[in-house]
Amino acid sequence: MNVNGSRIVNLPKFTDPRGNLSIIEELKEIPFKIERTYWIYDVPGGERRGGHAYKNNSEFIVAMSGSFDVHLDDGKEKKTIHLNRSYYGLYVPKGLWREMDNFSTNSLALVLSSTKYDVNDYIRDYQEFLRFKE
Ligand code: TYD
């Protein structure tokens, strides 16, 4: 997989008859310090989230429950990654266009972010994104 540094990261998984356990530590499984955590849930069938890029924010996305697709685009190459397990996640470095869709019923997308929320960090216009990538 090669859309500008994005990659699937397998997380530690302790399988146990009592139930499994997985872990994320900052600067270990993910290459940044976690400044913010948010999650996307109760997504109605057919809805899309994202549809923007960040100039500085990098993210790590995990399907904690259910499944969804993440579409990545670096301005030249596009990739779709289906996330459906809580023991791996998708590292999305800054500067990629991303959209999420195909959410299953009761899916839960956890997003760890490298920066605090900043409305000025968003590029929401795709043509502007392509100019930004030139
Ligand atoms: P947005 O990032 O546009 O969601 P998505 O990428 O899934 O389409 O955020 C939706 C709303 O939530 C927007 O009005 C701003 C608010 N928001 C925050 O206040 N803080 C945050 O950390 C995030 C991610 C969103």
mmCIF file of C-alpha atoms and ligand atoms in Angstrom:
data_model
loop_
_atom_site.group_PDB
_atom_site.id
_atom_site.type_symbol
_atom_site.label_atom_id
_atom_site.label_comp_id
_atom_site.label_asym_id
_atom_site.label_seq_id
_atom_site.Cartn_x
_atom_site.Cartn_y
_atom_site.Cartn_z
ATOM 1 C CA MET A 1 0.000 0.000 0.000
ATOM 2 C CA ASN A 2 1.546 3.312 -0.981
ATOM 3 C CA VAL A 3 -0.468 6.502 -0.880
ATOM 4 C CA ASN A 4 2.251 8.762 0.495
ATOM 5 C CA GLY A 5 3.209 7.065 3.731
ATOM 6 C CA SER A 6 -0.166 5.666 4.775
ATOM 7 C CA ARG A 7 -0.022 2.160 6.143
ATOM 8 C CA ILE A 8 -1.891 -0.525 8.043
ATOM 9 C CA VAL A 9 -0.456 -1.057 11.528
ATOM 10 C CA ASN A 10 -1.101 -4.332 13.311
ATOM 11 C CA LEU A 11 -1.688 -3.740 17.012
ATOM 12 C CA PRO A 12 -0.666 -6.036 19.843
ATOM 13 C CA LYS A 13 -3.446 -8.546 20.495
ATOM 14 C CA PHE A 14 -3.722 -10.581 23.668
ATOM 15 C CA THR A 15 -6.169 -13.347 22.894
ATOM 16 C CA ASP A 16 -7.809 -14.686 26.000
ATOM 17 C CA PRO A 17 -10.775 -16.959 26.701
ATOM 18 C CA ARG A 18 -12.096 -14.082 28.835
ATOM 19 C CA GLY A 19 -12.026 -11.777 25.819
ATOM 20 C CA ASN A 20 -9.271 -10.213 23.731
ATOM 21 C CA LEU A 21 -7.282 -7.065 24.464
ATOM 22 C CA SER A 22 -5.407 -4.739 22.118
ATOM 23 C CA ILE A 23 -3.248 -1.692 22.771
ATOM 24 C CA ILE A 24 -2.078 1.570 21.219
ATOM 25 C CA GLU A 25 0.759 3.561 22.773
ATOM 26 C CA GLU A 26 1.798 6.892 21.305
ATOM 27 C CA LEU A 27 5.205 6.949 19.588
ATOM 28 C CA LYS A 28 5.170 3.161 19.609
ATOM 29 C CA GLU A 29 2.460 1.635 17.434
ATOM 30 C CA ILE A 30 1.737 5.104 16.004
ATOM 31 C CA PRO A 31 4.456 7.602 15.022
ATOM 32 C CA PHE A 32 3.010 10.647 16.795
ATOM 33 C CA LYS A 33 1.925 11.929 20.194
ATOM 34 C CA ILE A 34 -1.842 11.831 20.650
ATOM 35 C CA GLU A 35 -3.253 15.326 21.098
ATOM 36 C CA ARG A 36 -6.891 14.457 20.459
ATOM 37 C CA THR A 37 -9.245 11.503 20.200
ATOM 38 C CA TYR A 38 -12.639 11.472 18.556
ATOM 39 C CA TRP A 39 -14.977 8.829 17.273
ATOM 40 C CA ILE A 40 -17.657 8.531 14.617
ATOM 41 C CA TYR A 41 -20.739 6.464 15.379
ATOM 42 C CA ASP A 42 -24.471 6.175 14.627
ATOM 43 C CA VAL A 43 -23.734 6.769 10.941
ATOM 44 C CA PRO A 44 -26.931 6.344 8.915
ATOM 45 C CA GLY A 45 -26.719 3.884 6.013
ATOM 46 C CA GLY A 46 -25.181 5.394 2.885
ATOM 47 C CA GLU A 47 -23.630 8.420 4.627
ATOM 48 C CA ARG A 48 -20.083 9.639 4.018
ATOM 49 C CA ARG A 49 -17.697 11.372 6.441
ATOM 50 C CA GLY A 50 -14.465 13.193 5.836
ATOM 51 C CA GLY A 51 -14.106 14.570 2.347
ATOM 52 C CA HIS A 52 -11.186 16.820 3.235
ATOM 53 C CA ALA A 53 -7.449 16.895 3.891
ATOM 54 C CA TYR A 54 -5.422 18.233 6.797
ATOM 55 C CA LYS A 55 -2.351 20.370 6.225
ATOM 56 C CA ASN A 56 -0.688 19.350 9.514
ATOM 57 C CA ASN A 57 -2.816 16.774 11.331
ATOM 58 C CA SER A 58 -1.948 13.078 11.055
ATOM 59 C CA GLU A 59 -4.379 10.388 12.150
ATOM 60 C CA PHE A 60 -4.704 6.779 13.122
ATOM 61 C CA ILE A 61 -8.092 5.203 12.411
ATOM 62 C CA VAL A 62 -9.396 1.993 13.967
ATOM 63 C CA ALA A 63 -12.677 0.189 13.359
ATOM 64 C CA MET A 64 -13.432 -0.499 17.030
ATOM 65 C CA SER A 65 -16.687 -2.123 15.985
ATOM 66 C CA GLY A 66 -18.211 -3.009 12.628
ATOM 67 C CA SER A 67 -16.592 -1.923 9.385
ATOM 68 C CA PHE A 68 -16.186 0.960 6.937
ATOM 69 C CA ASP A 69 -14.043 2.048 3.993
ATOM 70 C CA VAL A 70 -11.393 4.769 4.029
ATOM 71 C CA HIS A 71 -10.562 6.319 0.652
ATOM 72 C CA LEU A 72 -7.136 7.980 0.465
ATOM 73 C CA ASP A 73 -5.810 10.231 -2.273
ATOM 74 C CA ASP A 74 -2.429 11.958 -2.445
ATOM 75 C CA GLY A 75 -3.351 13.951 -5.547
ATOM 76 C CA LYS A 76 -1.890 11.332 -7.896
ATOM 77 C CA GLU A 77 -2.720 7.919 -6.471
ATOM 78 C CA LYS A 78 -5.951 6.728 -4.819
ATOM 79 C CA LYS A 79 -6.468 3.796 -2.484
ATOM 80 C CA THR A 80 -9.442 2.309 -0.622
ATOM 81 C CA ILE A 81 -8.847 0.445 2.632
ATOM 82 C CA HIS A 82 -11.576 -1.606 4.285
ATOM 83 C CA LEU A 83 -11.262 -1.556 8.088
ATOM 84 C CA ASN A 84 -13.147 -4.247 9.970
ATOM 85 C CA ARG A 85 -11.086 -5.350 12.991
ATOM 86 C CA SER A 86 -10.107 -3.592 16.243
ATOM 87 C CA TYR A 87 -6.598 -5.109 16.294
ATOM 88 C CA TYR A 88 -5.235 -3.098 13.388
ATOM 89 C CA GLY A 89 -5.558 0.457 12.204
ATOM 90 C CA LEU A 90 -4.745 2.811 9.352
ATOM 91 C CA TYR A 91 -2.080 5.466 9.736
ATOM 92 C CA VAL A 92 -2.984 8.503 7.619
ATOM 93 C CA PRO A 93 -0.172 11.067 7.509
ATOM 94 C CA LYS A 94 -0.941 14.738 7.029
ATOM 95 C CA GLY A 95 -1.574 16.041 3.547
ATOM 96 C CA LEU A 96 -3.832 13.282 2.196
ATOM 97 C CA TRP A 97 -7.396 13.674 0.983
ATOM 98 C CA ARG A 98 -9.605 11.207 2.803
ATOM 99 C CA GLU A 99 -13.207 10.115 2.833
ATOM 100 C CA MET A 100 -14.978 7.423 4.831
ATOM 101 C CA ASP A 101 -18.087 5.546 3.760
ATOM 102 C CA ASN A 102 -19.753 2.130 3.628
ATOM 103 C CA PHE A 103 -20.289 2.181 7.419
ATOM 104 C CA SER A 104 -21.926 -0.978 8.716
ATOM 105 C CA THR A 105 -24.764 -0.807 11.234
ATOM 106 C CA ASN A 106 -23.434 0.027 14.723
ATOM 107 C CA SER A 107 -19.906 0.667 13.424
ATOM 108 C CA LEU A 108 -17.574 2.730 15.560
ATOM 109 C CA ALA A 109 -14.585 4.545 14.045
ATOM 110 C CA LEU A 110 -11.956 5.654 16.549
ATOM 111 C CA VAL A 111 -9.624 8.413 15.350
ATOM 112 C CA LEU A 112 -6.417 9.389 17.155
ATOM 113 C CA SER A 113 -5.027 12.747 16.042
ATOM 114 C CA SER A 114 -1.606 14.342 16.234
ATOM 115 C CA THR A 115 -2.919 17.914 16.660
ATOM 116 C CA LYS A 116 -5.664 19.755 18.524
ATOM 117 C CA TYR A 117 -8.750 20.658 16.503
ATOM 118 C CA ASP A 118 -7.999 23.584 14.187
ATOM 119 C CA VAL A 119 -10.572 24.636 11.632
ATOM 120 C CA ASN A 120 -7.784 26.341 9.607
ATOM 121 C CA ASP A 121 -5.962 23.029 9.184
ATOM 122 C CA TYR A 122 -8.720 21.689 6.901
ATOM 123 C CA ILE A 123 -8.692 21.755 3.110
ATOM 124 C CA ARG A 124 -12.292 21.075 2.110
ATOM 125 C CA ASP A 125 -12.073 21.977 -1.572
ATOM 126 C CA TYR A 126 -10.598 19.224 -3.767
ATOM 127 C CA GLN A 127 -9.172 21.655 -6.365
ATOM 128 C CA GLU A 128 -7.498 23.596 -3.568
ATOM 129 C CA PHE A 129 -6.085 20.279 -2.288
ATOM 130 C CA LEU A 130 -4.588 19.539 -5.716
ATOM 131 C CA ARG A 131 -2.976 23.007 -5.791
ATOM 132 C CA PHE A 132 -1.658 22.414 -2.244
ATOM 133 C CA LYS A 133 -0.008 19.165 -3.429
ATOM 134 C CA GLU A 134 1.762 20.790 -6.414
HETATM 135 P P1 TYD B 1 -15.492 17.135 10.572
HETATM 136 O O1 TYD B 1 -14.047 17.037 10.826
HETATM 137 O O2 TYD B 1 -15.943 18.017 9.446
HETATM 138 O O3 TYD B 1 -16.102 15.678 10.396
HETATM 139 P P2 TYD B 1 -15.854 14.641 9.203
HETATM 140 O O4 TYD B 1 -14.407 14.716 8.874
HETATM 141 O O5 TYD B 1 -16.222 13.319 9.770
HETATM 142 O O6 TYD B 1 -16.750 15.024 8.079
HETATM 143 O O7 TYD B 1 -16.177 17.604 11.927
HETATM 144 C C1 TYD B 1 -17.590 17.686 12.060
HETATM 145 C C2 TYD B 1 -17.905 18.735 13.115
HETATM 146 O O8 TYD B 1 -17.333 18.398 14.358
HETATM 147 C C3 TYD B 1 -17.378 20.122 12.739
HETATM 148 O O9 TYD B 1 -18.448 21.025 12.894
HETATM 149 C C4 TYD B 1 -16.329 20.439 13.762
HETATM 150 C C5 TYD B 1 -16.551 19.463 14.881
HETATM 151 N N1 TYD B 1 -15.268 18.912 15.403
HETATM 152 C C6 TYD B 1 -14.692 19.475 16.522
HETATM 153 O O10 TYD B 1 -15.211 20.445 17.097
HETATM 154 N N2 TYD B 1 -13.534 18.934 17.014
HETATM 155 C C7 TYD B 1 -12.930 17.876 16.406
HETATM 156 O O11 TYD B 1 -11.869 17.411 16.884
HETATM 157 C C8 TYD B 1 -13.515 17.319 15.218
HETATM 158 C C9 TYD B 1 -12.876 16.162 14.493
HETATM 159 C C10 TYD B 1 -14.688 17.871 14.758
#
